[in-house]
Coordinates of C-alpha atoms in Angstrom, one line a residue:
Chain A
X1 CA 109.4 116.3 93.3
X2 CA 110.3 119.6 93.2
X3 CA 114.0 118.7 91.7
X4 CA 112.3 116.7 88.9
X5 CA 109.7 119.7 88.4
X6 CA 113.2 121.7 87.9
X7 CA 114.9 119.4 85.7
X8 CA 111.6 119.7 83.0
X9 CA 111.7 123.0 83.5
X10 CA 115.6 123.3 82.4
X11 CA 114.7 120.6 80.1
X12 CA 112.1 123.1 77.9
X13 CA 114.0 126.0 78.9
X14 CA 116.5 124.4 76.5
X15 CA 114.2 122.8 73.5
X16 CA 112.8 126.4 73.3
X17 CA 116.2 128.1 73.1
X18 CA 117.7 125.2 70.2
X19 CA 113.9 126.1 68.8
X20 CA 114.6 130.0 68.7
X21 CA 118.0 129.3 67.3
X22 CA 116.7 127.3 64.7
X23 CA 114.6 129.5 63.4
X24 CA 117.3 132.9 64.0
X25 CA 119.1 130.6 61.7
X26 CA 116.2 131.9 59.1
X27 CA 117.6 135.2 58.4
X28 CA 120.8 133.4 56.7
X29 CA 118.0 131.4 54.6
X30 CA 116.5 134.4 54.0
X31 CA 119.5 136.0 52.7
X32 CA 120.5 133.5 50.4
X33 CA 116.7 134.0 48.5
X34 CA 117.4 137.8 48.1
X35 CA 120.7 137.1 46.6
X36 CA 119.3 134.2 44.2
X37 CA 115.9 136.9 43.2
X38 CA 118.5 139.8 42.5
X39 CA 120.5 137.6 39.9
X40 CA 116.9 136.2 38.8
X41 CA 116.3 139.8 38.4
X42 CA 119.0 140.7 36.5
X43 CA 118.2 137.5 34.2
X44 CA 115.1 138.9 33.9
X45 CA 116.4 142.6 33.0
X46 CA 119.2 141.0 30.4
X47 CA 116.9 138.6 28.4
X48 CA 113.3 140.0 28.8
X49 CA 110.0 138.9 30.0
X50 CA 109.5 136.1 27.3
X51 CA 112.9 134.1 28.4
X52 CA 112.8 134.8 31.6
X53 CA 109.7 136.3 34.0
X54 CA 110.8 138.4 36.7
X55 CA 110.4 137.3 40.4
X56 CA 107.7 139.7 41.1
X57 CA 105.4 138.3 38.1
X58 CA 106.1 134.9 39.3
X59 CA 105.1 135.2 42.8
X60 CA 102.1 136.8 41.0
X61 CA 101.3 134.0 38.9
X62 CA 101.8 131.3 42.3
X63 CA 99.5 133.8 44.0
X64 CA 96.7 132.9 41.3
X65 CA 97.8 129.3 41.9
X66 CA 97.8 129.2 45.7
X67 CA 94.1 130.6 45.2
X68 CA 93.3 127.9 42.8
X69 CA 92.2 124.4 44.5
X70 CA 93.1 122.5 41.4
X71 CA 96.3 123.9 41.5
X72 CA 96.4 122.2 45.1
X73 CA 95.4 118.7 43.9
X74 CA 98.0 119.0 41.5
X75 CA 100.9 120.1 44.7
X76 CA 99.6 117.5 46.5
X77 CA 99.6 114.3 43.7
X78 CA 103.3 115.4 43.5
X79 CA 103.8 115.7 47.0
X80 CA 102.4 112.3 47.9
X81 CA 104.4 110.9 45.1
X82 CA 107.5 112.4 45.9
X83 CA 107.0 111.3 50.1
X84 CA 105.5 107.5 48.8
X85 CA 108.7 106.9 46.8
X86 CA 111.1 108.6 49.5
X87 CA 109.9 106.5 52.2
X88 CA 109.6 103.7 50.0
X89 CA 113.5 103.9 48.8
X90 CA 114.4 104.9 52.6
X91 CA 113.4 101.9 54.3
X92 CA 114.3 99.2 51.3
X93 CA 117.7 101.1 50.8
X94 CA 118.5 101.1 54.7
X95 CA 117.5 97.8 55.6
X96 CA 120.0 96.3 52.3
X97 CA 122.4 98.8 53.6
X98 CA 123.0 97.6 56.9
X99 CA 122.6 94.2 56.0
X100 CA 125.0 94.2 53.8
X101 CA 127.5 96.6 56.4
X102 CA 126.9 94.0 58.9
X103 CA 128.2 91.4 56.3
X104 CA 131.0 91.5 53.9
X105 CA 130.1 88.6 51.8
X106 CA 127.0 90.6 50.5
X107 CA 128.2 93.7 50.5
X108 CA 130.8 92.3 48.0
X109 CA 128.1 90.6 46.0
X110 CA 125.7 93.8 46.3
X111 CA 128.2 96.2 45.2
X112 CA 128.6 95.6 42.0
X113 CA 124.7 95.7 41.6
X114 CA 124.5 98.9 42.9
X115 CA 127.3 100.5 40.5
X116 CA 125.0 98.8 37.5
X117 CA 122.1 100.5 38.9
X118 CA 124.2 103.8 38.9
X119 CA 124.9 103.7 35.6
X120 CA 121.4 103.0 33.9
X121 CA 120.3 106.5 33.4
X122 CA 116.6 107.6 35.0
X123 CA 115.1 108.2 31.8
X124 CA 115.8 104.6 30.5
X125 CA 114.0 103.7 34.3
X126 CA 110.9 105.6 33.3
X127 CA 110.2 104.1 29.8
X128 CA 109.9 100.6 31.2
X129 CA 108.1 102.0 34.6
X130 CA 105.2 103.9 31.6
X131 CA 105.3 100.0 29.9
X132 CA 104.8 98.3 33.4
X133 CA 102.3 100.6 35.2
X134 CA 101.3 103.1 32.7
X135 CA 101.0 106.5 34.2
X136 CA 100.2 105.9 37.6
X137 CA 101.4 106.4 41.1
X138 CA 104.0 103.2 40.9
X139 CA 105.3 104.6 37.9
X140 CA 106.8 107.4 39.9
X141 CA 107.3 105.1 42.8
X142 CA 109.2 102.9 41.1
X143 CA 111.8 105.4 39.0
X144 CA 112.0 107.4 42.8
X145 CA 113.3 103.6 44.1
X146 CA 116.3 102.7 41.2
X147 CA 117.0 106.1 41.5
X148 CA 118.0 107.2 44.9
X149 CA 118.4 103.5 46.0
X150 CA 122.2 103.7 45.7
X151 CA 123.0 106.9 47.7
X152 CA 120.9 105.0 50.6
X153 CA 122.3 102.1 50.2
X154 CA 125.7 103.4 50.5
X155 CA 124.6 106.0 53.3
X156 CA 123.2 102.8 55.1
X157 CA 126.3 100.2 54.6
X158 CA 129.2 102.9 55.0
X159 CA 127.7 104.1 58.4
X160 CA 127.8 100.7 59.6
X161 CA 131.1 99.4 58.3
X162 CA 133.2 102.6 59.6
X163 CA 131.3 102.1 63.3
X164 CA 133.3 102.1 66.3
X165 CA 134.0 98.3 67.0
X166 CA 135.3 99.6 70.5
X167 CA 131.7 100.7 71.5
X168 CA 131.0 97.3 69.9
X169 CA 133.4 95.7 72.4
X170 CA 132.3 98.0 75.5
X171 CA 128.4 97.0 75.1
X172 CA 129.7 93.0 74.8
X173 CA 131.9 93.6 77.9
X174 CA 128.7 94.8 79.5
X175 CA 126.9 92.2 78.4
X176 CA 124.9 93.3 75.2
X177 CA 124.0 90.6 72.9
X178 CA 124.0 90.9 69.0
X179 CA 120.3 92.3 68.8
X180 CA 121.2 94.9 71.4
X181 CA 124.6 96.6 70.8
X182 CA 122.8 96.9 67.2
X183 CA 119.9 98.8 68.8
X184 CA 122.2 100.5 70.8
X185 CA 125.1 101.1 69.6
X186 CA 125.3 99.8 65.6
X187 CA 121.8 101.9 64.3
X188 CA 123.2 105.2 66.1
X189 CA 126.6 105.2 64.6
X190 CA 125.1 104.6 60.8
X191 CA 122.8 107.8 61.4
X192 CA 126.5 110.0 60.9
X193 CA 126.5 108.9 57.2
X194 CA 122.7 107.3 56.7
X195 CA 121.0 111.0 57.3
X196 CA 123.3 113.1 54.4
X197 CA 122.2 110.0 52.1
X198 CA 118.5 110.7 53.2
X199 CA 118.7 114.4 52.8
X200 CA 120.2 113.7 49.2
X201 CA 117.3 111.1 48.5
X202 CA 114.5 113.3 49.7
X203 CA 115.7 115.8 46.7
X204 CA 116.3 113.1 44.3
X205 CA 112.7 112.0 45.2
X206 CA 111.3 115.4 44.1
X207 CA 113.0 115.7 41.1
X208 CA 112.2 112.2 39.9
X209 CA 108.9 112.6 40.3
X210 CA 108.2 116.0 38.8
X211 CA 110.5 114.3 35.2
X212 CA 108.5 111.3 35.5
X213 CA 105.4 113.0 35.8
X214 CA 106.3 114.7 33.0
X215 CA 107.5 112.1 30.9
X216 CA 104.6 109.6 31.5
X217 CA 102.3 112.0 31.3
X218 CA 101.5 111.2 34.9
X219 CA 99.5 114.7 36.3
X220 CA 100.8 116.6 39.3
X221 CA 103.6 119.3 39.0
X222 CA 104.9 117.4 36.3
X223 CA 102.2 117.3 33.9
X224 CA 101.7 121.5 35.0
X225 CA 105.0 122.0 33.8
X226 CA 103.9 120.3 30.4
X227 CA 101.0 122.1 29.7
X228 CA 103.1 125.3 30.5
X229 CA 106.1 123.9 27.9
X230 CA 102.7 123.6 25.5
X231 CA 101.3 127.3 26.1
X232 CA 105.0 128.7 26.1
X233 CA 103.9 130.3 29.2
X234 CA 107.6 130.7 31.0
X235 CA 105.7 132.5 34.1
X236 CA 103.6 129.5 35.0
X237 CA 106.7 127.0 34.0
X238 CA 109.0 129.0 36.8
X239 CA 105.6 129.4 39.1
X240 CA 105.5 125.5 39.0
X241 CA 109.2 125.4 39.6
X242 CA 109.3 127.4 42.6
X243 CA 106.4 125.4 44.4
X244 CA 107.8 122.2 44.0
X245 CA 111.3 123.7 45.5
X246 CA 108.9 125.0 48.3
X247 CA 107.4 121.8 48.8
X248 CA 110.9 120.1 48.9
X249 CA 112.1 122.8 51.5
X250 CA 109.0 122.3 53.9
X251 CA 109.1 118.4 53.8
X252 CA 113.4 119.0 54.3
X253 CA 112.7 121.2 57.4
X254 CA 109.6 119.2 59.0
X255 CA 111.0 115.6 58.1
X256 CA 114.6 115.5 58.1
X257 CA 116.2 118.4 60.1
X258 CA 114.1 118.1 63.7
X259 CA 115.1 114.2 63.7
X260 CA 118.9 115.3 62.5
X261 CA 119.4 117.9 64.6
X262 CA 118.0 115.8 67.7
X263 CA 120.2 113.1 66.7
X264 CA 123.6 115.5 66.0
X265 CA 123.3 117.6 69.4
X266 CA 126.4 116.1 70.5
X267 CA 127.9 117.3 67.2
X268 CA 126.4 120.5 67.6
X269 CA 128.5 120.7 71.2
X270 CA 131.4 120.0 69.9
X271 CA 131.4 123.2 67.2
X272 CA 133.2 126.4 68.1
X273 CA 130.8 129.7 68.4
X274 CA 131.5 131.3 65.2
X275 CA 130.1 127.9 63.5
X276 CA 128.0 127.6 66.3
X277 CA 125.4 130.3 65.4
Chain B
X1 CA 138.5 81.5 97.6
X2 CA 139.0 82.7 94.3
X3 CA 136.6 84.5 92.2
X4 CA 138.3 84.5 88.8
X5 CA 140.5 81.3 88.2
X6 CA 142.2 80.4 84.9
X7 CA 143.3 77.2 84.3
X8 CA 146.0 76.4 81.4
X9 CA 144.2 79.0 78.6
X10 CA 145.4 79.5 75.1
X11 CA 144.6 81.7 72.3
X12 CA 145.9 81.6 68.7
X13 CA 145.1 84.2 66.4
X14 CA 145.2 83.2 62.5
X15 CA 147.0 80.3 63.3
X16 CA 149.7 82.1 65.6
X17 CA 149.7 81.5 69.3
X18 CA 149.5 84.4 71.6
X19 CA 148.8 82.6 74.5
X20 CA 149.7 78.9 76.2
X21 CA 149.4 77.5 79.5
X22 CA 148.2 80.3 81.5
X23 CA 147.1 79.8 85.0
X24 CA 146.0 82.6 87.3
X25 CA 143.9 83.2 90.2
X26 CA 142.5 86.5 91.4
X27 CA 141.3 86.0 94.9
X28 CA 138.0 88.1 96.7
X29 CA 138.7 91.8 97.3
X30 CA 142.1 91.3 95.8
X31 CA 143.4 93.3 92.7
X32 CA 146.1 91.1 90.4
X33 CA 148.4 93.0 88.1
X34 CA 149.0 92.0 85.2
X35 CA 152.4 93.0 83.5
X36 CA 154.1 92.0 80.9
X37 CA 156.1 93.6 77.7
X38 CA 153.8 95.3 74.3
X39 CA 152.3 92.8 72.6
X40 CA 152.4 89.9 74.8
X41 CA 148.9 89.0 74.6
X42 CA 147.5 90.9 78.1
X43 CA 144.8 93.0 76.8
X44 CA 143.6 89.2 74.7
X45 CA 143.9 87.5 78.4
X46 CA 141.7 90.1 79.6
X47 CA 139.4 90.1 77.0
X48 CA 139.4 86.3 77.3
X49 CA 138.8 86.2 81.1
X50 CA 136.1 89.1 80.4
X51 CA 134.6 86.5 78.1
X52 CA 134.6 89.3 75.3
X53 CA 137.1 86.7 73.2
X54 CA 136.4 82.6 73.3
X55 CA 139.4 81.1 74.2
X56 CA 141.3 78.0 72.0
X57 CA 141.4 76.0 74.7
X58 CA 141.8 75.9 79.2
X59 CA 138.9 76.5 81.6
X60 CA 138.1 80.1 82.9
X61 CA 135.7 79.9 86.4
X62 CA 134.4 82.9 87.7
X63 CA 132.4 82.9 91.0
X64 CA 131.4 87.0 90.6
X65 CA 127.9 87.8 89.7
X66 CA 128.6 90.9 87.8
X67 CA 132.1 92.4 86.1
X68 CA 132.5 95.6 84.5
X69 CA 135.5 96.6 82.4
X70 CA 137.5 99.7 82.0
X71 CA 139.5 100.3 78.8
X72 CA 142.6 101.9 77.4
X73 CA 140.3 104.3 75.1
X74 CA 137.4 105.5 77.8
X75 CA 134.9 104.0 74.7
X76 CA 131.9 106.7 75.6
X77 CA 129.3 106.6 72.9
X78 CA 129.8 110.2 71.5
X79 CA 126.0 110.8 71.2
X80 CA 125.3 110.5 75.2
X81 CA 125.9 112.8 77.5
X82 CA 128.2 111.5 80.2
X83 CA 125.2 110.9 82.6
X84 CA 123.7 108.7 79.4
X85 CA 127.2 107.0 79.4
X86 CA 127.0 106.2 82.9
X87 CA 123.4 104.6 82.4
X88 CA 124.8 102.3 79.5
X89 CA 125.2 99.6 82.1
X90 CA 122.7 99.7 83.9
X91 CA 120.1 100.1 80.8
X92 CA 121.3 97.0 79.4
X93 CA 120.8 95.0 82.8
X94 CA 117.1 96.3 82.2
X95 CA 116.6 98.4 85.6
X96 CA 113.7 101.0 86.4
X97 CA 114.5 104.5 85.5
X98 CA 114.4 106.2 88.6
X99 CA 116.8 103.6 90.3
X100 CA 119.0 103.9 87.3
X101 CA 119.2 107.3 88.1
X102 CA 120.0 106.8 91.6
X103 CA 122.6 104.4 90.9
X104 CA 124.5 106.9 88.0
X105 CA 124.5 109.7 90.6
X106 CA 126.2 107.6 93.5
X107 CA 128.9 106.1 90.7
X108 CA 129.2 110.1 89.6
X109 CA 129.9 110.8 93.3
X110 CA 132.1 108.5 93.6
X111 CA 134.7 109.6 91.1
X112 CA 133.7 113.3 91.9
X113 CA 131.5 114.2 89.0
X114 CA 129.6 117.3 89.6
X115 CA 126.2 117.4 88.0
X116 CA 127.7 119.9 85.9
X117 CA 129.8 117.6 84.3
X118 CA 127.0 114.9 83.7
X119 CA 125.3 116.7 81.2
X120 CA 128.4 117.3 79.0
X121 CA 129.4 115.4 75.6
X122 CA 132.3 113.2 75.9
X123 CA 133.7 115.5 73.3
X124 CA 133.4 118.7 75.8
X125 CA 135.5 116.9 78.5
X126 CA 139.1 116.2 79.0
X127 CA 140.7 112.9 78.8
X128 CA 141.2 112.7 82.9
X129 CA 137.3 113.9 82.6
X130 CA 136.5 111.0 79.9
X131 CA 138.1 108.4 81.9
X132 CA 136.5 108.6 85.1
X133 CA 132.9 109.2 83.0
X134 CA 133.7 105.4 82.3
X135 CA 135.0 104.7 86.0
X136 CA 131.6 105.6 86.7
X137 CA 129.7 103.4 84.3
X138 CA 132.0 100.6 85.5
X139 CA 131.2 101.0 89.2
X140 CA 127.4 102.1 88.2
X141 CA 126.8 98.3 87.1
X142 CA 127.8 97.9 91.0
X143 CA 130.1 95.0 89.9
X144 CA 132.0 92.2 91.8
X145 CA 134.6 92.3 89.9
X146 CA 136.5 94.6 87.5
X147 CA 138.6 94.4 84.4
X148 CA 141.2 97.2 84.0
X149 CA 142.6 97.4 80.2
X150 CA 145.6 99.8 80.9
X151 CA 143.2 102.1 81.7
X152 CA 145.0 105.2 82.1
X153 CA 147.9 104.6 79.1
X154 CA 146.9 107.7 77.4
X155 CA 147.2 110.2 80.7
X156 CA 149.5 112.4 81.8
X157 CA 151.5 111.8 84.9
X158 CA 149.8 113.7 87.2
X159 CA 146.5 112.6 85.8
X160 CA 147.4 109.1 86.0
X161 CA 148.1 109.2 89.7
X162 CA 145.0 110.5 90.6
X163 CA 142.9 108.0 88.9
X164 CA 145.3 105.1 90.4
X165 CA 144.3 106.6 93.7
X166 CA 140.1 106.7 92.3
X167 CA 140.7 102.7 92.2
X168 CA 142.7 101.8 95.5
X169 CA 139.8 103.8 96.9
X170 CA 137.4 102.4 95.3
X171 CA 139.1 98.7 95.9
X172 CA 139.9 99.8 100.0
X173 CA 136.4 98.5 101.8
X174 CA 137.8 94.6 100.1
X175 CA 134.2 93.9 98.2
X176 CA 135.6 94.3 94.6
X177 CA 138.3 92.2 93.2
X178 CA 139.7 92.7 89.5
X179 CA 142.4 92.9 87.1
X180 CA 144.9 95.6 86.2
X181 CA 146.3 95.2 82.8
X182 CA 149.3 97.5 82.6
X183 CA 152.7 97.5 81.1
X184 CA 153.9 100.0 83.8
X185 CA 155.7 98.3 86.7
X186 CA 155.0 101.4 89.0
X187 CA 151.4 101.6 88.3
X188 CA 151.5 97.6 89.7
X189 CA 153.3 98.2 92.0
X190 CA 151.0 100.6 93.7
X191 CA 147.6 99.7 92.7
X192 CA 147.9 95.6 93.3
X193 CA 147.9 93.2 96.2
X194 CA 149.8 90.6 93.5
X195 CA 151.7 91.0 90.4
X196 CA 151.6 88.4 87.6
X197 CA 154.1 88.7 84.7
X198 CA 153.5 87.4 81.4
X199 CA 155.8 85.7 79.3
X200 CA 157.4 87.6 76.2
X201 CA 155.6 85.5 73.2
X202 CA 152.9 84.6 76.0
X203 CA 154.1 81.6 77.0
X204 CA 152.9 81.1 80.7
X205 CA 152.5 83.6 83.4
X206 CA 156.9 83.9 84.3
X207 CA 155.9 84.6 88.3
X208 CA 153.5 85.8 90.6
X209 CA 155.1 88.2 93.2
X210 CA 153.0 88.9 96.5
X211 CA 153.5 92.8 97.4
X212 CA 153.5 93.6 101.4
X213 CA 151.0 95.1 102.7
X214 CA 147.5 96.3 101.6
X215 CA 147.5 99.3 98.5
X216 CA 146.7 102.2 99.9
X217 CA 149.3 101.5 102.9
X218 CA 152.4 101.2 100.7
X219 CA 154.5 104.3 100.3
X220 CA 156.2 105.9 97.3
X221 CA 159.6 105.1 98.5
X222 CA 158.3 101.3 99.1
X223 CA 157.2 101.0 95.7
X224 CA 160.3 103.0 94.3
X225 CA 162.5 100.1 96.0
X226 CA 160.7 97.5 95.8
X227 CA 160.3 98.2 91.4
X228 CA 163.9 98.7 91.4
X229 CA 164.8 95.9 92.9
X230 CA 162.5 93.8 91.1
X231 CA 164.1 95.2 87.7
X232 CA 167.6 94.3 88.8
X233 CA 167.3 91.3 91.0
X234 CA 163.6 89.5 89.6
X235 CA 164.8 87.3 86.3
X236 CA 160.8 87.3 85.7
X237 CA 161.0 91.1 85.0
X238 CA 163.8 91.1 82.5
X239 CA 162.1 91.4 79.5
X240 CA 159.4 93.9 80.9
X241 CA 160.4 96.8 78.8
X242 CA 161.4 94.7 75.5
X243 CA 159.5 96.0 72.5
X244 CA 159.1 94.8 69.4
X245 CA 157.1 97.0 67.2
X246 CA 156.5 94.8 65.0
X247 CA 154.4 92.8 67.1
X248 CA 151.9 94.8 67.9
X249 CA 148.9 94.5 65.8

């Protein structure tokens, strides 16, 4: 009893002290803003308010925004948009993906889908999303899909064609069937190259849906930023801006980095110190 | 009464033979070299006796309940500690978790794993480290039986003598039986109650040579004569250090 009591205790003892880390890692966030506001700010200084607003006057403006519920709606529409689609192209784009790793005959047949879907630019994606849904959530949903699909798909299928067929061998030799050594051993190996895809879609998903807003007229930050193009106002344009990066770096750091950094703590091990922290 | 019997087994891969008309018998609590030159099909007979690889044709009877199998590369899964490595096994055959972690701690002990060690990344640990991490999930299975791929190929001298001694203890109380893939005639010589050579292009086992004595009695002079005289004398050991690049895939 008391040895397992010890063992939790170790056990939090070291969550809280990767969970203190984590956030010391901050100040090297925080850095990187400062140097990004002082070039802003020397934008700003160069060209003038009416091209570009300082940083001060646009915190300003969100201020007035973060006090204004409507302005919240509009954060959130986006935000559910944005998380919708990104689930949405996650799970279809990972389930093709490791299908097709798994077998070469569609991979072969899939590929060359995939590089067509590259090629059609977004914008052609959201006309015929406005003809088929109008401006409504599956509008968004659907340009989010075509658009990250690929870098999923490939994420998904290259994680699982590059695995380790010894660890393959091993769990047969211990006698793993097919269902398990993919539970165990096949879905953990395509997590090396599946999560940088994911990261990369979860941005993708943002920025699709804040031009497709805009485009189909669809509300949320999108639609914002086209009533800001309309007024000429540049301070709410940038205000707008910075919230939907704000909203991308909260869902990046609740979503995507507790479940990576769980999943790459033997990767972490591995680093030397001065990488380390 | 043998717990591993093959009878006549052939492989072809793409349409080339690797294997034909092997016969060979590992008896309870006995460990059977197997020897043979690069690329003469061992590691495939291993894998087909393992089950891991469906034969072309012959019978393969095994009387065990449970095998385990060592290989060349230790084959951790990166992303588990070495305690999680050792539980591989044992998670697969579906057991309880507090017995599980019974079990990994007395297969730790046994190839003198500290608890230190059993929280460490395969990456943080040495090669000698790696391979007894999967020793351990071998023997955690608690086996009948065990399939040695040239386990210890990629060690150092030293290193390699140790971890021969890990399995002649391991082997010494008679309850496990298994077979030693090597292409070292020393490392046979040492760790294996009988010696089996394999034919060049994999054509029948050449001889089966019965060493005296048990393992862990023979001494290193013993095995020093009796490998030299085997090289010079035995016509079934000519060919053991023939290599043909080439060959191996």
């Amino acid at each position: 009893m008391s040895i397992s009591l010890h063992a939790i205790a170790s056990h939090l003892a070291l969550r809280a002290g990767r969970v203190l880390q984590f956030l010391w890692s901050g100040w090297a966030g925080l850095a990187a803003i400062c140097l990004l506001a002082a070039i802003w700010q020397a934008g700003h200084e160069t060209y003038g308010p009416f091209i570009l607003t300082s940083p001060l006057e646009t915190l300003r403006v969100i201020g007035h925004l973060v006090a204004d519920p409507k302005a919240w709606s509009i954060a959130s529409l986006t935000l559910q948009r944005a998380l919708t689609g990104f689930l949405l192209v996650a799970g279809t784009g990972s389930v093709i993906g490791i299908a097709a790793g798994y077998s070469p005959a569609s991979m072969r047949l899939v590929t060359p889908l995939i590089t067509v879907l590259m090629g059609v630019p977004p914008i052609a994606w959201i006309v015929l999303a406005m003809i088929w849904f109008g401006g409504s959530d599956a509008t968004v949903r659907t340009v989010i899909l075509v658009s990250a699909l690929p870098v999923v798909f490939l994420g998904a299928a290259r994680g699982i064609t590059t695995r380790d067929r010894l660890l393959d061998r091993m769990a047969e030799a211990f006698g793993a069937g097919p269902i398990r050594r993919f539970l165990t051993i096949g879905l953990r190996q395509t997590t090396t190259t599946l999560f940088p895809a994911l990261a990369l879609a979860l941005g993708t998903s943002f920025k699709v849906a804040v031009m497709a807003e805009l485009l189909a007229n669809a509300g949320g930050i999108g639609g914002a930023l086209a009533d800001a193009r309309v007024n000429l106002d540049i301070a709410q344009a940038l205000a707008w801006v910075v919230i939907a990066v704000i909203l991308l770096i909260a869902v990046e750091y609740t979503l995507v980095q507790p479940v990576k950094s769980e999943i790459d703590r033997w990767r972490h091990a591995a680093q030397p110190w001065g990488v380390k922290r | 009464m043998s717990v591993l019997s093959l009878k006549n087994v052939s492989h072809a891969y793409l349409g080339r033979t690797i294997l034909d008309g092997i016969d060979l018998d590992v008896a309870c609590g006995e460990i059977v070299a197997l020897v043979g030159p690069s690329g003469c099909g061992k590691s495939t007979l291993a894998h087909i006796a393992a089950g891991l690889t469906e034969p072309k044709s012959g019978r393969i009877t095994r009387t065990y309940k449970r095998h385990a199998m060592v290989f060349q590369d230790p084959a951790l899964m990166p992303w588990a500690t070495a305690a999680g490595n050792i539980d591989y096994g044992l998670r697969l055959a579906g057991m309880g978790r507090a017995a599980r972690q019974e079990y990994v701690m007395a297969a730790a002990a046994q190839v003198a794993l500290v608890p230190d060690d059993m929280e460490k990344f395969p990456i943080e640990l040495s090669g000698g480290m790696r391979q007894r991490v999967a020793i351990a999930r071998a023997l955690a299975v608690k086996p009948e039986f065990i399939f040695f791929d040239e386990p210890f190929t990629a060690l150092d001298v030293a290193l390699r003598r140790r971890m021969q001694n890990l399995v002649m203890d391991i082997c010494i109380d008679g309850r496990l039986s298994g077979l030693f893939i090597t292409h070292d005639l020393y490392e046979a010589a040492r760790v294996a109650h009988r010696i089996a050579v394999l034919d060049t292009r994999g054509n029948g086992v050449l001889g089966m040579r019965t060493m005296a004595g048990t393992p862990a009695q023979r001494s290193d002079a013993a095995i020093f004569d009796w490998v030299q005289t085997a090289l010079e004398q035995d016509t079934a050991f000519r060919h053991i250090h023939d290599v043909d690049e080439r060959q191996l895939a």
